[in-house]
JSON list of C-alpha atoms in Angstrom, two decimals:
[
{"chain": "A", "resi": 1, "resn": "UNK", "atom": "CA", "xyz": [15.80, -9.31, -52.69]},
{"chain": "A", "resi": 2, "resn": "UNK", "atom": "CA", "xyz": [16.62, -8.92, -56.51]},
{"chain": "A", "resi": 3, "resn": "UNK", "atom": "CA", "xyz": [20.01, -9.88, -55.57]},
{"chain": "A", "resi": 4, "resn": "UNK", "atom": "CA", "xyz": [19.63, -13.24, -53.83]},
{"chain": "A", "resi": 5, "resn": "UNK", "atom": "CA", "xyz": [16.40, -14.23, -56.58]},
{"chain": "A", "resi": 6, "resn": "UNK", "atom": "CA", "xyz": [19.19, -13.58, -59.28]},
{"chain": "A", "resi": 7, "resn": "UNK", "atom": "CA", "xyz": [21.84, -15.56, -57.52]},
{"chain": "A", "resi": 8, "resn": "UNK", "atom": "CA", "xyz": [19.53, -18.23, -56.27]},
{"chain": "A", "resi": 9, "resn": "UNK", "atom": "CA", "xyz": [18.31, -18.93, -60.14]},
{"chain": "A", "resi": 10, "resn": "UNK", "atom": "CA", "xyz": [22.25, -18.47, -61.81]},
{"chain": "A", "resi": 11, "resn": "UNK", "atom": "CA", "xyz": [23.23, -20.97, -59.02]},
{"chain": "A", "resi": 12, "resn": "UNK", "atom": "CA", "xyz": [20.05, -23.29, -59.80]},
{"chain": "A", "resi": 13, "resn": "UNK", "atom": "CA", "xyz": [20.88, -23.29, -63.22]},
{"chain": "A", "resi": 14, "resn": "UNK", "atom": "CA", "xyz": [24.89, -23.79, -62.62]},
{"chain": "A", "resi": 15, "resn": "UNK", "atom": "CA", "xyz": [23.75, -27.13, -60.85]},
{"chain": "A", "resi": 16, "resn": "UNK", "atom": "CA", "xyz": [21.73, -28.25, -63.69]},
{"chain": "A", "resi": 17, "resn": "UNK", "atom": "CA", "xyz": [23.98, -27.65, -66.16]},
{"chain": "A", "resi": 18, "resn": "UNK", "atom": "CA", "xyz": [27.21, -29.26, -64.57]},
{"chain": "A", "resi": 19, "resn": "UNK", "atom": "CA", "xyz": [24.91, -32.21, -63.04]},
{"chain": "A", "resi": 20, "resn": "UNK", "atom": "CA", "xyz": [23.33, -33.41, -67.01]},
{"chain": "A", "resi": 21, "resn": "UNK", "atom": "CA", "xyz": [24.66, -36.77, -66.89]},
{"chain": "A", "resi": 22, "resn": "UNK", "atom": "CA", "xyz": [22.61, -37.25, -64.07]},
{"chain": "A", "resi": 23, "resn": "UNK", "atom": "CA", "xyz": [19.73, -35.91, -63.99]},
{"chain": "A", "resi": 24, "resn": "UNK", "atom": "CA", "xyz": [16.18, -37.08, -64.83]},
{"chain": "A", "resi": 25, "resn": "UNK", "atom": "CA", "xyz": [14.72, -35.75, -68.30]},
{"chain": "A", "resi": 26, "resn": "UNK", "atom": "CA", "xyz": [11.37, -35.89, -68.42]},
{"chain": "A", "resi": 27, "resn": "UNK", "atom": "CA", "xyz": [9.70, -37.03, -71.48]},
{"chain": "A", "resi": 28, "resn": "UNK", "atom": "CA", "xyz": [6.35, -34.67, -71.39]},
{"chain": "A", "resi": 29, "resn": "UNK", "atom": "CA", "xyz": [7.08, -31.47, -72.87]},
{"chain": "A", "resi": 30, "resn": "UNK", "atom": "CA", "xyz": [7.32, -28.67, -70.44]},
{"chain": "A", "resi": 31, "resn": "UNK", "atom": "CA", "xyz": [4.67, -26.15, -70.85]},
{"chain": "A", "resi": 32, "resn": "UNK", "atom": "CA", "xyz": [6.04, -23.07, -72.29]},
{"chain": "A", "resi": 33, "resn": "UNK", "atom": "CA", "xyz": [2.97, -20.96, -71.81]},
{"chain": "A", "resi": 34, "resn": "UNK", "atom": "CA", "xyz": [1.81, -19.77, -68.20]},
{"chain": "A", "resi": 35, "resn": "UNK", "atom": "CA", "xyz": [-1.18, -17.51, -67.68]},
{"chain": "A", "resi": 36, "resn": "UNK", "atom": "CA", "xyz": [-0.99, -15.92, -71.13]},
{"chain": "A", "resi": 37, "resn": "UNK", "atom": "CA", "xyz": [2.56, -15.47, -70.96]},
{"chain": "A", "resi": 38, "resn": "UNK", "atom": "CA", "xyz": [4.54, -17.53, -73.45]},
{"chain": "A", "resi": 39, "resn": "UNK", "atom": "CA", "xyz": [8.68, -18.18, -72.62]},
{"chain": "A", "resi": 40, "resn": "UNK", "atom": "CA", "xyz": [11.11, -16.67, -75.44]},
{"chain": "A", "resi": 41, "resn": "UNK", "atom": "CA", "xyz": [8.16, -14.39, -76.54]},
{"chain": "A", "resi": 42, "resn": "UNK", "atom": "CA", "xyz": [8.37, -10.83, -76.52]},
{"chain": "A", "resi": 43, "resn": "UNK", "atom": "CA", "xyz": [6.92, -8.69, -73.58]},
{"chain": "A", "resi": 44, "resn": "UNK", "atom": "CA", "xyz": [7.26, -5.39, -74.52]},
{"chain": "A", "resi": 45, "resn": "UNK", "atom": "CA", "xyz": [5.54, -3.27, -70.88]},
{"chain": "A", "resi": 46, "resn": "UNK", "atom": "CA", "xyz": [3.21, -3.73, -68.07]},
{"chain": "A", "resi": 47, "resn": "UNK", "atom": "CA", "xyz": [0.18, -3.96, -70.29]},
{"chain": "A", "resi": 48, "resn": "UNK", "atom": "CA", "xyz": [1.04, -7.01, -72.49]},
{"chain": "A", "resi": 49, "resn": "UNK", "atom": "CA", "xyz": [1.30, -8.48, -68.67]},
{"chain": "A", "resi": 50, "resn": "UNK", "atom": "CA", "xyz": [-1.67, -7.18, -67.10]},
{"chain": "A", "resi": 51, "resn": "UNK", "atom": "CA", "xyz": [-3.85, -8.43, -70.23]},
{"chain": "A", "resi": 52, "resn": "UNK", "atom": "CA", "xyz": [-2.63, -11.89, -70.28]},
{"chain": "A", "resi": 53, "resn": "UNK", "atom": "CA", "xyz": [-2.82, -12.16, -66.54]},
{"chain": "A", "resi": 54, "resn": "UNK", "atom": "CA", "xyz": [-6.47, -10.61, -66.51]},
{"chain": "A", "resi": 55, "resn": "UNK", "atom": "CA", "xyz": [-7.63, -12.84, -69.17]},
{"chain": "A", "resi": 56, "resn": "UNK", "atom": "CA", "xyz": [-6.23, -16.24, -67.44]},
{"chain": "A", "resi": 57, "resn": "UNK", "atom": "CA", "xyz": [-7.03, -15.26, -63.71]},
{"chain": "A", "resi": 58, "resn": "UNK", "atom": "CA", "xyz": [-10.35, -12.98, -64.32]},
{"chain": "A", "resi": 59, "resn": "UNK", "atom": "CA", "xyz": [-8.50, -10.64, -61.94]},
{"chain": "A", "resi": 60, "resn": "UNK", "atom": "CA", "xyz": [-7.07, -7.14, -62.42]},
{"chain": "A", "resi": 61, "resn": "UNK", "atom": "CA", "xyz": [-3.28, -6.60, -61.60]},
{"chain": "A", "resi": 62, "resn": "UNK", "atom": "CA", "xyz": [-0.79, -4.32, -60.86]},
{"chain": "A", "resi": 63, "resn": "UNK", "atom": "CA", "xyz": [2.68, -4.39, -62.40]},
{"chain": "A", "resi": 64, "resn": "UNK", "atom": "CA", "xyz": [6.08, -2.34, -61.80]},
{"chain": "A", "resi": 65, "resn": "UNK", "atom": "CA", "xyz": [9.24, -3.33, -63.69]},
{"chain": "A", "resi": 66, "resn": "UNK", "atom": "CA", "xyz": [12.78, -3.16, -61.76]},
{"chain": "A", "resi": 67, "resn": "UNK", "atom": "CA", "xyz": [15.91, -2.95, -64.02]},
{"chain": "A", "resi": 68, "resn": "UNK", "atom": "CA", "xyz": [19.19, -5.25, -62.73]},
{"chain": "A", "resi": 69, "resn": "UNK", "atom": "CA", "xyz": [21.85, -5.24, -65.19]},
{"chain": "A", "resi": 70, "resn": "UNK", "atom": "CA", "xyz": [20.74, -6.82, -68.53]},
{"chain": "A", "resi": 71, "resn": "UNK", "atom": "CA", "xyz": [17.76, -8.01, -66.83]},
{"chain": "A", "resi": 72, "resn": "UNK", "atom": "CA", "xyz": [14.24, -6.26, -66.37]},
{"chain": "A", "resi": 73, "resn": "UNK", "atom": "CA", "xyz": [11.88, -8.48, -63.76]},
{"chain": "A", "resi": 74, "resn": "UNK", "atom": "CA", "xyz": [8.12, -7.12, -63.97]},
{"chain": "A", "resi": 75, "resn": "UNK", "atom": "CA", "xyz": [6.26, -8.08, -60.58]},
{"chain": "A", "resi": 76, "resn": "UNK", "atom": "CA", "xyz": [2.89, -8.20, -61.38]},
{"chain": "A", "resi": 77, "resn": "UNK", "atom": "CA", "xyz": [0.21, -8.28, -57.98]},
{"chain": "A", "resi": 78, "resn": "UNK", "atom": "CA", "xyz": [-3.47, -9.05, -57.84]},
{"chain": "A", "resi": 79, "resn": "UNK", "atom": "CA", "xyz": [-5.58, -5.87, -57.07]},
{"chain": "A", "resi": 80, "resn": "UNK", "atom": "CA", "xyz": [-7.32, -8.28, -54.54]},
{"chain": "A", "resi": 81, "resn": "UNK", "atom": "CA", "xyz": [-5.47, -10.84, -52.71]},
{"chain": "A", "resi": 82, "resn": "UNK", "atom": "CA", "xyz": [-4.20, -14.07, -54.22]},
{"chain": "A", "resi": 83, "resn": "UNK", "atom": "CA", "xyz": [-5.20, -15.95, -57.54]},
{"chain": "A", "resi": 84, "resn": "UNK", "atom": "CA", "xyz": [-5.19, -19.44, -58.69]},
{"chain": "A", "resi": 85, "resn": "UNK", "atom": "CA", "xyz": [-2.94, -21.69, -61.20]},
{"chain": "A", "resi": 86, "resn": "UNK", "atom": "CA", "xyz": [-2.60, -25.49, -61.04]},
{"chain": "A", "resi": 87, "resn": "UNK", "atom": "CA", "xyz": [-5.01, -26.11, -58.20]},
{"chain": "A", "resi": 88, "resn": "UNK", "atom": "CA", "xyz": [-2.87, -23.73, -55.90]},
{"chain": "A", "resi": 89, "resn": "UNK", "atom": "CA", "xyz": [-2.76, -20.57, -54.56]},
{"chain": "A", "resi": 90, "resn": "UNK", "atom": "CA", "xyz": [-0.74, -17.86, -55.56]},
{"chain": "A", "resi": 91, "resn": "UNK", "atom": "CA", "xyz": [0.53, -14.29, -53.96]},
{"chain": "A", "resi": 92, "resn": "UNK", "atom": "CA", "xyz": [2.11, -12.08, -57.35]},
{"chain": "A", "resi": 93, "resn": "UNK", "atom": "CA", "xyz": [3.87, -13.33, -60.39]},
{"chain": "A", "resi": 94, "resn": "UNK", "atom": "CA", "xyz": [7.27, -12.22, -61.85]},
{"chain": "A", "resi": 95, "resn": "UNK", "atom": "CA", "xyz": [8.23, -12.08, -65.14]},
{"chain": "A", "resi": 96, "resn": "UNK", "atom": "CA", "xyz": [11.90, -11.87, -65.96]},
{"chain": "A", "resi": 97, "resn": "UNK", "atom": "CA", "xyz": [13.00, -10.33, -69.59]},
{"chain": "A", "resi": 98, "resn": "UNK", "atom": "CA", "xyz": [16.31, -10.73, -71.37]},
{"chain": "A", "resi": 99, "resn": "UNK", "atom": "CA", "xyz": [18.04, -7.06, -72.77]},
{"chain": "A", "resi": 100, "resn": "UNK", "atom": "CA", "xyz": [16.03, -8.00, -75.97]},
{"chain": "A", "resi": 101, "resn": "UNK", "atom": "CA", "xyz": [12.83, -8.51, -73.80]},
{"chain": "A", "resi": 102, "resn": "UNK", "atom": "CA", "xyz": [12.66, -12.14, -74.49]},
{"chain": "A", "resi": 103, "resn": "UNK", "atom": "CA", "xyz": [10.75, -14.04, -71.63]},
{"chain": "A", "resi": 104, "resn": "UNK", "atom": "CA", "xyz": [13.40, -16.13, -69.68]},
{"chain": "A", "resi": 105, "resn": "UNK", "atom": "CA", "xyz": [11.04, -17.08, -66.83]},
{"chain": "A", "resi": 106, "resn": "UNK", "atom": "CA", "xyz": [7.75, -16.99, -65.26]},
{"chain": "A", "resi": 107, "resn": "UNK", "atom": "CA", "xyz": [7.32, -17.20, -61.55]},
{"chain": "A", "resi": 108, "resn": "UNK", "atom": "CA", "xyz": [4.41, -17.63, -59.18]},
{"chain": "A", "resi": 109, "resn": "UNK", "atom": "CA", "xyz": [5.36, -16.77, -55.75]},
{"chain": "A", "resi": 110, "resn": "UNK", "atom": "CA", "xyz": [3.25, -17.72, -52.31]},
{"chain": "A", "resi": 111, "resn": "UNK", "atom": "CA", "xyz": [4.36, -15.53, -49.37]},
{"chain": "A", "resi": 112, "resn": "UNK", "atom": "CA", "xyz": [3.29, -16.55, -46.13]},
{"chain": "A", "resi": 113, "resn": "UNK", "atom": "CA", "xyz": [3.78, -15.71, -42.16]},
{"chain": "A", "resi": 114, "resn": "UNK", "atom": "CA", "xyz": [4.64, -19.49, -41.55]},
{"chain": "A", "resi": 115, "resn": "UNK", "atom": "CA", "xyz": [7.22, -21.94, -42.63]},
{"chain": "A", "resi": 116, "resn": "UNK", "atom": "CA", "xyz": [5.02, -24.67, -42.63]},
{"chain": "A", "resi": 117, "resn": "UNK", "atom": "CA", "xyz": [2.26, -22.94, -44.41]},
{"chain": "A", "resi": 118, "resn": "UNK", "atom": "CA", "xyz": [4.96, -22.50, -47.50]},
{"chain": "A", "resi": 119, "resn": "UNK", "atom": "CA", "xyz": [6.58, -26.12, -47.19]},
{"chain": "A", "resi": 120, "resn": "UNK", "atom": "CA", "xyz": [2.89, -27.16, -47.78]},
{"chain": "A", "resi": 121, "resn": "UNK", "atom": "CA", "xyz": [2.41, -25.70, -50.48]},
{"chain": "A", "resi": 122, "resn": "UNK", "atom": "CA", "xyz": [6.34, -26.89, -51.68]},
{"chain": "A", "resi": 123, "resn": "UNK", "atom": "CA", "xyz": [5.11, -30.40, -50.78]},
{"chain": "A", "resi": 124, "resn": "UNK", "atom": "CA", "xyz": [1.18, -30.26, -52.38]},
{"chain": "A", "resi": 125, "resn": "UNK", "atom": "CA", "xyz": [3.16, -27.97, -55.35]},
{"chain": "A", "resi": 126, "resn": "UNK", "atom": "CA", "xyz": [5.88, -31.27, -55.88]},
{"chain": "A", "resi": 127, "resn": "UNK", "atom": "CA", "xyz": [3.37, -33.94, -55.92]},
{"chain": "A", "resi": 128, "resn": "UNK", "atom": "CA", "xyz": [0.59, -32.32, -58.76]},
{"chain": "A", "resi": 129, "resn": "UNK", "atom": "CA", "xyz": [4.19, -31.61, -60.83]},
{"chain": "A", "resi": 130, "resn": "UNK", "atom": "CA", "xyz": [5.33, -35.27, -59.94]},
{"chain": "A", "resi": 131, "resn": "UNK", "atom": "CA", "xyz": [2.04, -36.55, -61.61]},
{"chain": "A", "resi": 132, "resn": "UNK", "atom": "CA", "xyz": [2.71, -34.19, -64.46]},
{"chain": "A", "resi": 133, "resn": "UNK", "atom": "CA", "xyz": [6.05, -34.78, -64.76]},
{"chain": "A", "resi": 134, "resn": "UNK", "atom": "CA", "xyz": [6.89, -37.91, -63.13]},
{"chain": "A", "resi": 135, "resn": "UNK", "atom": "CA", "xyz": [10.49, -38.11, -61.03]},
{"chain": "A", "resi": 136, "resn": "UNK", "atom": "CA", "xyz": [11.91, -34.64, -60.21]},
{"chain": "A", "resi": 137, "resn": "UNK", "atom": "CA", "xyz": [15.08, -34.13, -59.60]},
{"chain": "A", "resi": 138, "resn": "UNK", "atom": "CA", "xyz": [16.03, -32.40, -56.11]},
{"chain": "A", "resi": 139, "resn": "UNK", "atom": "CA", "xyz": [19.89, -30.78, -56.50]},
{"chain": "A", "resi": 140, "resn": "UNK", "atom": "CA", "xyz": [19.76, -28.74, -53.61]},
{"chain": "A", "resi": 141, "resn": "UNK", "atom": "CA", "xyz": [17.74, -28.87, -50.58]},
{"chain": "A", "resi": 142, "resn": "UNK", "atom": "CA", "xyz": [14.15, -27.48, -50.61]},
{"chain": "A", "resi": 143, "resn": "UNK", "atom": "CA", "xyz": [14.10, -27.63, -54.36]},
{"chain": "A", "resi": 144, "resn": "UNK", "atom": "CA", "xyz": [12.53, -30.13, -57.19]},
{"chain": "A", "resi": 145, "resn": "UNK", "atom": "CA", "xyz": [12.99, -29.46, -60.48]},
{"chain": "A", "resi": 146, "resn": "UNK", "atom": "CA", "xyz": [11.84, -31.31, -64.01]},
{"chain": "A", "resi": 147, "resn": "UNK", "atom": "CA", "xyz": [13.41, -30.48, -67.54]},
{"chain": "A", "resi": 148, "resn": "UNK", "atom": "CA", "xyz": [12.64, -31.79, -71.36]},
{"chain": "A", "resi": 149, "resn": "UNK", "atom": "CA", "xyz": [16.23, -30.22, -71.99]},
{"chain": "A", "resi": 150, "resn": "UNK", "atom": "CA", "xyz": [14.56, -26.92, -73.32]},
{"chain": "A", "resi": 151, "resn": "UNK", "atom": "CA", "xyz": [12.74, -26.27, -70.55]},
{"chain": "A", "resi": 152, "resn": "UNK", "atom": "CA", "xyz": [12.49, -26.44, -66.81]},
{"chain": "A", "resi": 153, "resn": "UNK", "atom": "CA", "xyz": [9.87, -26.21, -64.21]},
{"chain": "A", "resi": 154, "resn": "UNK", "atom": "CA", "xyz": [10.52, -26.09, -60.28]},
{"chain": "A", "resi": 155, "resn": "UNK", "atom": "CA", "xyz": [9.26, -25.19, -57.10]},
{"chain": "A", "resi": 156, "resn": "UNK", "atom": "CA", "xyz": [11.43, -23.91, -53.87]},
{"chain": "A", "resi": 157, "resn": "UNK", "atom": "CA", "xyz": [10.35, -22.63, -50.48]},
{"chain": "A", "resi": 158, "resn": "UNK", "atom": "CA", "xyz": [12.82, -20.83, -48.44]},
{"chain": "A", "resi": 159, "resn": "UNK", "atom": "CA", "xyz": [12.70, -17.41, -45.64]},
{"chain": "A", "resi": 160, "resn": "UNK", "atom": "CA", "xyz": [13.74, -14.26, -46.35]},
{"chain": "A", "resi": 161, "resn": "UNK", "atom": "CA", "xyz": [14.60, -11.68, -43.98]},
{"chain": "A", "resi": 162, "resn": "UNK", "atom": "CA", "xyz": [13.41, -8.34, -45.09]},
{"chain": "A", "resi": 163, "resn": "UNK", "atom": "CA", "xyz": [15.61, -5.22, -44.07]},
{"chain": "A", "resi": 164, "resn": "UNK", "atom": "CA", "xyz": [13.47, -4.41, -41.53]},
{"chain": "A", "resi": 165, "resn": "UNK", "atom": "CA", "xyz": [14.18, -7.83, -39.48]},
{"chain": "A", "resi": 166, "resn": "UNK", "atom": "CA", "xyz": [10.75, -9.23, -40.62]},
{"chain": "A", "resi": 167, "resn": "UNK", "atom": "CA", "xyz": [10.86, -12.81, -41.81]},
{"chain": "A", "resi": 168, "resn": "UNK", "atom": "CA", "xyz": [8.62, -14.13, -44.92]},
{"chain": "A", "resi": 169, "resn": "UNK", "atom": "CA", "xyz": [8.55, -17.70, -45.81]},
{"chain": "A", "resi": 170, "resn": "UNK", "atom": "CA", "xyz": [7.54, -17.79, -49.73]},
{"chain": "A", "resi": 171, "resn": "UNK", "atom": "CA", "xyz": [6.81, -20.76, -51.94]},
{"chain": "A", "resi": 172, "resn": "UNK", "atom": "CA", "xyz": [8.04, -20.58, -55.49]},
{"chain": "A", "resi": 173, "resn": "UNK", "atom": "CA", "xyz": [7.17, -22.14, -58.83]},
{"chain": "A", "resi": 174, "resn": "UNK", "atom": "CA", "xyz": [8.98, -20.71, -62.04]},
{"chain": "A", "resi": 175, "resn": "UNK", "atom": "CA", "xyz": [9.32, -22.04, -65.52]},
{"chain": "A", "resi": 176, "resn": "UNK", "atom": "CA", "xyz": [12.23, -21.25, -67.66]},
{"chain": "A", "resi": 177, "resn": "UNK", "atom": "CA", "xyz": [14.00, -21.58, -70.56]},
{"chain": "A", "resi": 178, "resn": "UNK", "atom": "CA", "xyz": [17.08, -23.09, -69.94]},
{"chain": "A", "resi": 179, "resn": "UNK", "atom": "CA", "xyz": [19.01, -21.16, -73.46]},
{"chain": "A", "resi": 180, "resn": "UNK", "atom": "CA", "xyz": [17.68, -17.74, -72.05]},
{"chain": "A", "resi": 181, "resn": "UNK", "atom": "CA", "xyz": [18.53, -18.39, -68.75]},
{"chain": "A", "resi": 182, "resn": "UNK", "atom": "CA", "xyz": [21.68, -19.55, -69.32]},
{"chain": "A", "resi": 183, "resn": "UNK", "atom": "CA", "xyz": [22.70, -16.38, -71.57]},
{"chain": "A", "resi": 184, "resn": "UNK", "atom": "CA", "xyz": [21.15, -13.87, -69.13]},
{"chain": "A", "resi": 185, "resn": "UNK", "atom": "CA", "xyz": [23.91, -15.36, -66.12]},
{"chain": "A", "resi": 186, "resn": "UNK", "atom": "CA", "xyz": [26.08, -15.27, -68.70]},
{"chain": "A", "resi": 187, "resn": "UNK", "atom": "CA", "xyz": [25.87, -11.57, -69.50]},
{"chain": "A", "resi": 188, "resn": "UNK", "atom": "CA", "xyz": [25.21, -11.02, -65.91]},
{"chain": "A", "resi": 189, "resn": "UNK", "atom": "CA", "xyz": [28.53, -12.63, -64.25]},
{"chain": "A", "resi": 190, "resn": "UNK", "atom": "CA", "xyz": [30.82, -9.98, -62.94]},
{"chain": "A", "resi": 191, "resn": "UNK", "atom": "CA", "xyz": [33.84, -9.00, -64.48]},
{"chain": "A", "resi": 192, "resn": "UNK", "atom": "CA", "xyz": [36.07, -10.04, -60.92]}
]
């Protein structure tokens, strides 16, 4: 699963780069600070997650950290199911960390039984950005996306097949910094 999230956000980002001239830009500011946790800040272990999550959801989580390379992703779950952010509901949050432990991106995921139940949340997730945000821009399918040119915010749904041949249909928003990001695939591309 690490795998395809990594190459699902370097080939995200590869789009957005080589498709500039095109693309819309919005011009509000994208918010660099999402549930207490601020992009190209610091996050030095679980705790500095767990507090900042706790003090913007008023719930408790659980975090674990998984190593990939240059590149340390801390999933963070709710000790009871599901929390709020932007009028939506939300199943565990990931925060990825360059090798210096720089935030590169924030992202809420929604995991659900049913492909409709996460397109719904895709399409009610689009239209509060849109209002944000204005225009986003949609370079593959099943994607929207908005930038300032420092920042991005977007919001997928796809299915995943787990190992054990059990499908989950999950709902993504993430923010990221598009600098960061773009040095972490960087680093990250293998030496073929």
């Amino acid at each position: 699963m690490k795998k395809i999230f990594f190459i699902f956000i370097i080939t995200a980002f590869s789009l957005i780069s080589c498709n500039q001239s095109r693309r819309i830009v919005t011009e509000v500011p994208i918010k660099t600070e999402i549930l207490g946790i601020e992009l190209c800040k610091a996050i030095h272990n679980e705790d500095d997650i767990n507090d900042a999550l706790a003090e913007h959801t008023n719930k408790y989580f659980f975090t674990t950290p998984q190593k990939d390379g240059n590149v340390e992703v801390f999933r963070s779950i709710p000790i009871d199911f599901g929390f709020n952010y932007g009028g939506l509901s939300w199943t565990y949050v990931d925060v990825a960390v360059n090798s210096n432990s720089d935030v590169y991106m924030v992202k809420l995921v929604g995991s659900y039984e049913s492909e409709e139940t996460a397109k719904q949340q895709y399409e009610s997730a689009v239209a509060i950005f849109s209002q944000k945000y204005g225009k986003g821009n949609n370079v593959i399918e099943n994607n929207t996306f908005w930038t300032d040119n420092v920042n991005s915010v977007g919001i997928s749904h796809f299915k995943y097949s787990a190992l054990n041949g059990s499908d989950r249909n999950f709902c993504e928003l993430y923010y990221t910094n598009i600098e960061l990001s773009d040095k972490v695939a960087a680093e990250n591309q293998p030496d073929i």
